[in-house]
Amino acid sequence: MALKIVKGSIDRMFDKNLQDLVRGIRNHKEEEAKYISTCIDEIKQELKQDNIAVKANAVCKLTYLQMLGYDVSWAAFNIVEVMSSSKFTYKRIGYLAASQCFHESTDVIMLTTNQIRKDLSSPNQYDTGVALTGLSCFVTPDLARDLANDIMTLMSHTKPYIRKKAVLIMYKVFLKYPESLRPAFPRLKEKLEDPDPGVQSAAVNVICELARRNPKNYLSLAPLFFKLMTSSTNNWVLIKIIKLFGALTPLEPRLGKKLIEPLTNLIHSTSAMSLLYECVNTVIAVLISLSSGMPNHSASIQLCVQKLRILIEDSDQNLKYLGLLAMSKILKTHPKSVQSHKDLILQCLDDKDESIRLRALDLLYGMVSKKNLMEIVKKLMLHVDKAEGTTYRDELLTKIIDICSQSNYQYITNFEWYISILVELTRLEGTRHGHLIASQMLDVAIRVKAIRGFAVAQMATLLDNAHLLTGNVQRKGICEVLYAAAWICGEFSEHLENPMQTLEAMLRPKVATLPGHIQAVYVQNAAKLFATVLKSGEGSADSTAAQEMMIERLPLFVQSANLEVQERASCILQLVKYIQKLQQKDVEIAEEVIALFAGELNPVAPKAQKKVPVPEGLDLDAWINEPPSESESEDEQPKAIFSKEEPKHSRPRHTEVDEKELAKRREARKQEQANNPFYIKASPSSQKVYQEAPGVEHIPVVQIDLTVPLKVPGLPMSDQYVKLEEERRQKDRADKKKKEKKKRKEKRSGRGKKHDSGPESEEDITPAHMVDIVTEEMPENALPSDDDDKDPNDPHKALDIDLDKPLADSEKLPVRSHRAAEVLKSPAEDGDAERSVSQEPKKKSSKEKKEKKKDKDRDRKKSKEEKKKKKHKHEDKGEDLLGGQEDEPVVQSEETSEVAAPPSSTTAEVSDLDFWLSNAPVPSNTQGAATVAAAAAADPVPEAASGAAPDSEPEEPKDTEAEETKSSKHKKKKQKKEKEEKEKKKKKKHHHHHRHSDAGGEESVQNGTVEEEEPLPPMSNYCLLAENSYIKMMLEDADQVNDIQGNLQDGSQVVVSVIFENKCESFLKSMEFNVLDSLNSKLQRPEGSGAHDGLTVPFQLPPGVSNEARFVFTMQSIVMPQKLKGTLTFIVKNEDSSTHEKLDFKLHFTCTSYLITTPCYSDAFAKLLESGDLKCSSVKLEGISMPFHHLLARICFHHHFSVVERIDSCASMYSRSIQGHHVCLLVKTSDQTVSIDAKCDEPTLLGNVLDEIKQTFSQC
Amino acid sequence: MIKAILIFNNHGKPRLIRFYQYFAEDMQQQIIRETFHLVSKRDDNVCNFLEGGSLIGGSDYKLIYRHYATLYFVFCVDSSESELGILDLIQVFVETLDKCFENVCELDLIFHMDKVHYILQEVVMGGMVLETNMNEIVAQVELQNRMEKSEGGLSAAPARAVSAVKNMNLPEMPRNINIGDINIKVPSLSPF
């Protein structure tokens, strides 16, 4: 018995898993809803159980029900419970459910922050992965803010699986929490060069997505992407990059020029259609962006068009579609080349596939000319008749109107034809585009004066047959046309043949069923018509009849529910009654009535209102009255609203001014038109032509038979125009030929064969009548700016962030409090190695013990056991010194960089790009890049930089002297400090130049640390980098001491301090320091200065005085050495004269100068080596005779390394670059041969550093 | 960006829906209906691109779909995605399904919607393409499945026990059955 109960309860809990549920639903097809509701009840029961497995099962079923459209948000809390299960199986179910049904307003999301954080840092990569995937679907601004830092850490995870997910999700984080973009961007950029292709592709994906929305901020990445494009073989990545370039080229046409060649190569070489297509697309974008032609410009266009033709002709409908799509982009700028494929495109219009027809329609837009417009439109009209779906038909309708009206009706030669087309279009059933047709009618009638007579006649017909348009419920949209018709008839009533009839049509009782705004226009224009009738014959039978009709019919409108109709009707009714009264007194009134509607309306440009400039001194946001106080009670609110609107009142004031001006201008124009013999006034002449023409009497244009329904049996009207037009043109042509013959007869020289019988050219077609197309009016001094119509609610707008500016201290991702300390300590908040470095010293001893056991296999530690203690003592010392002062240098250099050169990276950035775009040879692949780097590094490097090497030796003594004199002459506050430094420096110089320093190994190691200890890092390492060459060049009157030191805090900044010393007897002033920026590095200039402006040195130099200035450079990539050419200009002032002087110099940034001496514990070092992220490389130095400790000291000193451990003739060394690359060396020596094995996560950098080290020793 | 991924059959019954932008449930169903309406009336030999419906996205969005046997796989993407690329991606996804389910058919998708989601999660994440290499996708999916198996799966232990209990013929069972190892907490037994 008990067992049965147990079974029952188990049954209840477990009767259904997901499969059972699905099966059940399939078995209950008739009563699915009922079945599901019982299932939901069961699920609710299951969710009440304590067992997590039961809950997970229930949540899994809910996910399925959610797909069927059931709201499952009530179970949100249970979903969170399942998410927090420790088992992967359940966690996955929970996260899946959450990703399907959580959204920003789900309140339980805020409970998940800690759970997600825990999962993100889980040791199991799939826990982390599942959390990332889930989070990507429901990240909220709060989650983004709280978790940004955790996710950023994951971007450097050891597993590529996690890295790529972390990289991708950053995009979502940026969207929700834009502040994170700048702090995270450097690392994101790093991931572009991740060894794992998946991670790389993810990074490309994210940056492309960011750049698509705000391309200008990413222009500076173009060189990097260019490199990727030429080196990557992953089509996905290539497609993304190529698409990105398509977005960037409009901003920088020069980029396009650079792209054309590789893209063309890709087009020729690739077999992947998707890639080919994107290449063609981007080439098109490039060609669009290039304003002026380039040599092989037309060749590229031809190539594109040719490839696209192949696509369009392909039997694969997809390719056909895409081909047409791309073709339409070419069309905008190179219509000629597309027009040659007209046959193909017209063929596509008949395709059975609607998508393809739509694309072909787009293309037609650009294919029309004066010659073929009628023919193409005729074809489209046929399609309109055939089209079954309303969407496609509406599309056709808008296209016809677009095609005809494009560029100010450029291609229309016969407006009567166009009007009849418009009238024909009104026959369309159920179109939504009535207003479009109406506005076209209005536009044409207003702007083409010659056509008014014809238009009015047609509109009168329309009005008369209004019942055809309004009869059907389906035709609601089209009755908009009546609005236009009524207005045209009223406004240009002087052209009406029979105004009485039209007036009658406008006042029919049935009009009252039309929408209010149309009725209002009817009433108003009835009044206009009345005025015309009155004028045509006061007192005549017509005018009396009209008067009676008005008085009789208007009361219908007075009763209208529509305010506008009612108001106008009663106003006009009273007016008519008053006129009647006056007429009974025999007063001539017609002129006065006409005066009511005098004047002509001009079309106003759609943006005219926006472009009215705000007059100077007018602040639209300023309060006119005292702003309402905050504490206003609620009943005062209406008042507040009123005063809010107050500022708007200032608008009418200046539009009034404009109106006056407009009136003035209108007057002037009238004058001008009256005096202009070429201005053709409206005349019905064209109609007469038709009347007289033989064989066209049946055209209903003139003899408007008012009983004829709109649909003319037989040919539609427009077709007749096509025929007519054809005839006319033939006649024209014949005339021309005659004329030409005459001409030829006249002068027999016979130069005019070119006009002969060839195909009709555009110019040959003369319009049927001269038309004056009135241009749209714009306010005077309209603002030229094209208002960008960006949607203010676009989430991507928040991401419009300048990424090139250096990070400010405040820009850090929020970190949980207990971690904050740690982050502060490690300047670049880096990977594992970094963390362990910044761990507290007290932990060290235990760690080292551990390490002892662990690292026995390492050969360099073979005999370390007894030496170790000693070493530790030493290291301790170094570390302690460091511990006290670690932060100081950072702060200092940051400070100075701000003082010396306020960052102005945007301009500098652009100029860097300039350089890349203008002349820098771009390596075609990474390997090429490496060789270039190697070549550069082959120059004599550290001490005697660049080509000045041979001269450098003899200069040295002088140099030291200069140093000595300097130290006595410095006058600034830091004098004392500098003295100390000078002394140290001297010591060092001796030490390495004369090579008989007896500094022992211990000491030399200290050398490295001593540097750290100095309060001014930029001064600390005067390694005579490029000093000699400067001196040589500056023999005249100045003296520069140069030192390059990376800025620890910002991964891309390098501070260069230069000491200027005046060595002559004259006063030096107006010194300007300028460097020609390179692709990679640029001088930071103050905001607002141009890319090539120099920096003013902030002091003047009296004779014999020296001073120091610092300049900040921003580096893109630090993996290669750099050489920058620069100039110092200054004025030398004597008592009587002053001369401009100039001094050229070369700044050499070696890769070494990007390294920062960073201490590293041996255990952290070992961990780093083990991590497997580092690339290996090695170098052998022959014939080195110096003692080993000496050798180490040199490496430490010149290349900013620190010794990690040293055992006999073997030592491990470590350094870090400013961008956080780890560089590890293992130096071994055995009689005269030194072998250096090196590891670094950046192979190029490593190669260059090794080359530089080699160079150092080859100098000895 | 991919805005939504929809899988439905020839009758418009959803088999998997994955929106990367929030829509309420009824809106989701409406979108499915509209999309089905748009897609289903197209022949099989017309192109696979479709200007998006009115509900989802605007002019920037496209529907890119493939029709396999009884199922439509529809991706709604914006202009940053390559059209042909997405078509390839659908192919990769379907081939992956085929590998994971061994000759996938509609029934697999019907009964294992969760598994299909897990596979999709390895292909697309948050609307962005995560991985296009089929072997990599399959490897990751299998590793996760293995992990699930090692944990005993969702219903492994209890379900086995339950089916055993369900299937047992009570009268023939011995009296003292040991149900101790069924890992469920049985709620309130009746007092007798």
mmCIF file of C-alpha atoms in Angstrom, chain A residues 3-4 6-7 9-11 13-15 18-19 22-23 26 50-51 56-57 60 63-64 66-71 87-90 92-93 96 99-100 103 124 126 132-133 136-137 161 164-165 168-169 171-172 205 209 212-213 236 239-240 243 273-274 277-278 317-319 321-322 325 352-353 355 359, chain B residues 1 14-18 20 22 25 28-29 42 45-51 60 62 78-85 87 89 107 110-114 117-118 121-122 125-126 128-132 136 140 143-145 147-148 151 153-154 158 162 165-166 168 170 177 179 183-186 189-190 192:
data_model
loop_
_atom_site.group_PDB
_atom_site.id
_atom_site.type_symbol
_atom_site.label_atom_id
_atom_site.label_comp_id
_atom_site.label_asym_id
_atom_site.label_seq_id
_atom_site.Cartn_x
_atom_site.Cartn_y
_atom_site.Cartn_z
ATOM 1 C CA LEU A 3 4.568 1.505 -2.102
ATOM 2 C CA LYS A 4 1.623 2.467 -4.232
ATOM 3 C CA VAL A 6 5.240 6.268 -3.129
ATOM 4 C CA LYS A 7 4.819 5.330 -6.724
ATOM 5 C CA SER A 9 3.946 10.668 -5.693
ATOM 6 C CA ILE A 10 6.957 9.808 -7.777
ATOM 7 C CA ASP A 11 4.720 9.640 -10.759
ATOM 8 C CA MET A 13 6.832 14.524 -9.750
ATOM 9 C CA PHE A 14 8.308 12.829 -12.693
ATOM 10 C CA ASP A 15 5.497 12.088 -14.964
ATOM 11 C CA LEU A 18 10.522 17.591 -21.899
ATOM 12 C CA GLN A 19 10.008 14.700 -24.299
ATOM 13 C CA VAL A 22 6.116 17.362 -26.327
ATOM 14 C CA ARG A 23 4.583 13.978 -26.896
ATOM 15 C CA ARG A 26 1.188 16.213 -29.961
ATOM 16 C CA ASP A 50 13.092 21.263 -3.046
ATOM 17 C CA ASN A 51 14.851 18.953 -5.418
ATOM 18 C CA ALA A 56 15.486 22.048 -13.615
ATOM 19 C CA ASN A 57 13.207 19.657 -15.426
ATOM 20 C CA CYS A 60 13.314 23.033 -19.180
ATOM 21 C CA THR A 63 11.461 26.990 -22.033
ATOM 22 C CA TYR A 64 9.590 24.860 -24.507
ATOM 23 C CA GLN A 66 7.803 29.845 -23.954
ATOM 24 C CA MET A 67 8.534 28.992 -27.564
ATOM 25 C CA LEU A 68 4.872 28.213 -28.054
ATOM 26 C CA GLY A 69 4.032 31.707 -26.905
ATOM 27 C CA TYR A 70 3.296 31.212 -23.230
ATOM 28 C CA ASP A 71 4.499 33.867 -20.874
ATOM 29 C CA LYS A 87 25.762 21.148 -11.529
ATOM 30 C CA PHE A 88 26.568 22.111 -15.071
ATOM 31 C CA THR A 89 23.551 20.237 -16.408
ATOM 32 C CA TYR A 90 21.099 22.294 -14.408
ATOM 33 C CA ARG A 92 22.841 25.210 -18.464
ATOM 34 C CA ILE A 93 19.082 24.726 -18.364
ATOM 35 C CA LEU A 96 19.010 28.862 -21.413
ATOM 36 C CA SER A 99 18.311 33.898 -22.072
ATOM 37 C CA GLN A 100 14.954 33.107 -23.618
ATOM 38 C CA HIS A 103 14.864 41.153 -20.446
ATOM 39 C CA ASN A 124 35.295 24.939 -15.258
ATOM 40 C CA TYR A 126 31.986 25.480 -19.577
ATOM 41 C CA LEU A 132 28.753 34.310 -20.874
ATOM 42 C CA THR A 133 26.309 32.994 -23.433
ATOM 43 C CA SER A 136 24.930 38.058 -23.738
ATOM 44 C CA CYS A 137 21.180 37.760 -24.066
ATOM 45 C CA TYR A 161 36.986 29.180 -25.979
ATOM 46 C CA LYS A 164 36.334 34.516 -27.845
ATOM 47 C CA LYS A 165 33.112 34.535 -25.874
ATOM 48 C CA LEU A 168 32.112 39.014 -28.213
ATOM 49 C CA ILE A 169 30.127 39.838 -25.136
ATOM 50 C CA TYR A 171 30.060 44.511 -27.498
ATOM 51 C CA LYS A 172 26.901 44.006 -25.480
ATOM 52 C CA ASN A 205 33.512 41.136 -35.355
ATOM 53 C CA GLU A 209 30.174 46.291 -35.267
ATOM 54 C CA ARG A 212 29.899 50.543 -38.396
ATOM 55 C CA ARG A 213 27.968 52.862 -36.141
ATOM 56 C CA TRP A 236 34.785 35.303 -42.291
ATOM 57 C CA ILE A 239 34.474 39.648 -45.169
ATOM 58 C CA LYS A 240 34.053 41.568 -41.949
ATOM 59 C CA LYS A 243 32.797 45.416 -45.005
ATOM 60 C CA MET A 273 31.487 34.055 -53.980
ATOM 61 C CA SER A 274 30.717 35.689 -50.662
ATOM 62 C CA TYR A 277 30.805 39.936 -53.598
ATOM 63 C CA GLU A 278 31.976 41.864 -50.556
ATOM 64 C CA GLN A 317 18.847 33.367 -57.785
ATOM 65 C CA ASN A 318 20.806 34.452 -54.755
ATOM 66 C CA LEU A 319 23.700 35.658 -56.819
ATOM 67 C CA TYR A 321 19.754 39.196 -56.326
ATOM 68 C CA LEU A 322 23.043 40.293 -54.847
ATOM 69 C CA LEU A 325 21.814 44.935 -55.205
ATOM 70 C CA LYS A 352 9.275 35.254 -61.233
ATOM 71 C CA ASP A 353 11.024 36.165 -57.991
ATOM 72 C CA SER A 355 12.811 40.091 -54.506
ATOM 73 C CA ARG A 359 15.929 45.052 -56.972
ATOM 74 C CA MET B 1 24.241 41.498 -36.034
ATOM 75 C CA PRO B 14 7.912 26.900 -34.354
ATOM 76 C CA ARG B 15 10.684 24.417 -33.633
ATOM 77 C CA LEU B 16 13.161 26.854 -32.207
ATOM 78 C CA ILE B 17 13.058 30.563 -31.680
ATOM 79 C CA ARG B 18 15.924 32.674 -30.576
ATOM 80 C CA TYR B 20 18.551 38.556 -29.698
ATOM 81 C CA TYR B 22 13.548 41.499 -26.540
ATOM 82 C CA GLU B 25 5.817 36.498 -26.204
ATOM 83 C CA GLN B 28 7.267 36.821 -30.936
ATOM 84 C CA GLN B 29 4.418 34.661 -32.112
ATOM 85 C CA ARG B 42 8.000 31.578 -52.014
ATOM 86 C CA ASN B 45 13.860 28.085 -56.699
ATOM 87 C CA VAL B 46 13.717 31.773 -55.868
ATOM 88 C CA CYS B 47 16.397 33.590 -53.971
ATOM 89 C CA ASN B 48 16.893 33.122 -50.267
ATOM 90 C CA PHE B 49 16.786 36.775 -49.343
ATOM 91 C CA LEU B 50 13.757 38.664 -48.378
ATOM 92 C CA GLU B 51 13.291 42.215 -47.286
ATOM 93 C CA ASP B 60 18.274 47.653 -42.719
ATOM 94 C CA LYS B 62 16.879 41.150 -44.203
ATOM 95 C CA ASP B 78 21.126 43.594 -40.475
ATOM 96 C CA SER B 79 23.382 45.004 -43.144
ATOM 97 C CA SER B 80 26.597 44.280 -41.279
ATOM 98 C CA GLU B 81 26.298 40.612 -42.092
ATOM 99 C CA SER B 82 27.254 39.194 -45.423
ATOM 100 C CA GLU B 83 24.254 37.614 -47.100
ATOM 101 C CA LEU B 84 26.128 34.715 -48.575
ATOM 102 C CA GLY B 85 28.047 34.344 -45.352
ATOM 103 C CA LEU B 87 23.638 31.309 -45.948
ATOM 104 C CA LEU B 89 26.349 29.740 -41.640
ATOM 105 C CA LEU B 107 11.523 14.978 -34.861
ATOM 106 C CA ILE B 110 10.833 18.666 -31.808
ATOM 107 C CA PHE B 111 11.952 16.483 -28.940
ATOM 108 C CA HIS B 112 15.329 18.011 -28.249
ATOM 109 C CA MET B 113 14.761 21.688 -28.531
ATOM 110 C CA ASP B 114 17.119 22.261 -25.612
ATOM 111 C CA HIS B 117 19.692 25.543 -28.439
ATOM 112 C CA TYR B 118 22.943 24.364 -26.930
ATOM 113 C CA GLN B 121 24.830 28.724 -28.644
ATOM 114 C CA GLU B 122 28.153 27.502 -29.910
ATOM 115 C CA MET B 125 26.223 34.276 -29.304
ATOM 116 C CA GLY B 126 24.211 37.321 -28.451
ATOM 117 C CA MET B 128 27.082 37.689 -33.256
ATOM 118 C CA VAL B 129 28.714 34.851 -35.059
ATOM 119 C CA LEU B 130 30.862 32.963 -32.576
ATOM 120 C CA GLU B 131 32.279 30.069 -34.522
ATOM 121 C CA THR B 132 32.008 28.889 -38.085
ATOM 122 C CA GLU B 136 35.232 23.089 -33.407
ATOM 123 C CA GLN B 140 32.683 21.858 -27.875
ATOM 124 C CA LEU B 143 32.662 18.028 -24.501
ATOM 125 C CA GLN B 144 29.723 19.668 -22.792
ATOM 126 C CA ASN B 145 27.506 16.674 -23.381
ATOM 127 C CA MET B 147 30.250 16.682 -18.898
ATOM 128 C CA GLU B 148 26.525 16.458 -18.550
ATOM 129 C CA GLU B 151 27.013 14.500 -13.860
ATOM 130 C CA GLY B 153 22.326 14.103 -16.934
ATOM 131 C CA LEU B 154 19.116 15.858 -16.174
ATOM 132 C CA PRO B 158 15.910 9.620 -11.037
ATOM 133 C CA VAL B 162 11.145 6.234 -11.992
ATOM 134 C CA VAL B 165 9.003 2.051 -10.579
ATOM 135 C CA LYS B 166 6.544 2.828 -13.319
ATOM 136 C CA MET B 168 7.057 -2.650 -12.073
ATOM 137 C CA LEU B 170 3.237 -4.189 -8.026
ATOM 138 C CA ILE B 177 11.602 -3.148 -1.820
ATOM 139 C CA ILE B 179 13.841 2.485 -2.551
ATOM 140 C CA ASN B 183 17.663 10.148 -5.008
ATOM 141 C CA ILE B 184 14.451 11.977 -4.398
ATOM 142 C CA LYS B 185 12.970 13.402 -1.329
ATOM 143 C CA VAL B 186 9.503 11.932 -1.226
ATOM 144 C CA LEU B 189 3.696 10.198 3.113
ATOM 145 C CA SER B 190 0.239 9.477 4.316
ATOM 146 C CA PHE B 192 -0.938 5.068 7.583
#
